Coordinates of C-alpha atoms in Angstrom, one line a residue:
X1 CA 201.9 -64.9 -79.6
X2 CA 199.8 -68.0 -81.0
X3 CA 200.2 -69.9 -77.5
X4 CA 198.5 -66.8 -75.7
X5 CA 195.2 -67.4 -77.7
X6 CA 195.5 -71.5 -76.2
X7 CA 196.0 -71.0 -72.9
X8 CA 193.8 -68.4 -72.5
X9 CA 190.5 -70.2 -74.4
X10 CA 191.7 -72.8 -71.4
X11 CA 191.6 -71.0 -68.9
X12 CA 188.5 -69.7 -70.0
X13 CA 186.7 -72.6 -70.5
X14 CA 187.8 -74.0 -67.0
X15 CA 186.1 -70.9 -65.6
X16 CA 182.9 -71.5 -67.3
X17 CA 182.7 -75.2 -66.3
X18 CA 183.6 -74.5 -62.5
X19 CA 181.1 -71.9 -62.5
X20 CA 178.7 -74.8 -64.0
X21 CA 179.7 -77.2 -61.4
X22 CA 179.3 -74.5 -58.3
X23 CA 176.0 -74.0 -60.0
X24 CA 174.3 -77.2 -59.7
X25 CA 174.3 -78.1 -56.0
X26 CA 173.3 -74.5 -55.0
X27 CA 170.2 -74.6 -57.2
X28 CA 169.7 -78.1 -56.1
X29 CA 169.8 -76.7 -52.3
X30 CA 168.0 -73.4 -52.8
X31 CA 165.1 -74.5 -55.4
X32 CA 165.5 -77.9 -54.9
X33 CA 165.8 -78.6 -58.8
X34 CA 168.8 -78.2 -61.3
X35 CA 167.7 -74.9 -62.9
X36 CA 167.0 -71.6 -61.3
X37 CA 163.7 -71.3 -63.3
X38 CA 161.5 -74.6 -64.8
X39 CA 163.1 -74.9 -67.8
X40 CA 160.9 -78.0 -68.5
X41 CA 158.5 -77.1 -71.1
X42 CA 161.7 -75.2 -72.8
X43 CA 163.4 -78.8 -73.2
X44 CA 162.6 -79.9 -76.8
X45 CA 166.2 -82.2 -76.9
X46 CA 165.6 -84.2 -74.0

């Protein structure tokens, strides 16, 4: 039905931001910076 399509985007995007969230203090532990690799020069928004 229509309400399978909701709840299932939600959980979906729950999944996505606690994988974001587990994400950021292991690459600030193992590389010591928020990404894996030096995204700096590839930052033309901020």
């Amino acid at each position: 039905m229509w309400y399978e399509q909701i709840y299932s985007s939600v959980i979906t995007v729950a999944c996505v931001v606690i994988t974001m969230h587990i994400m950021l203090p292991v690459n600030l532990i193992e590389t010591g910076h928020v990404h894996r690799r030096n995204m700096h020069g590839y930052m033309y928004v901020f």
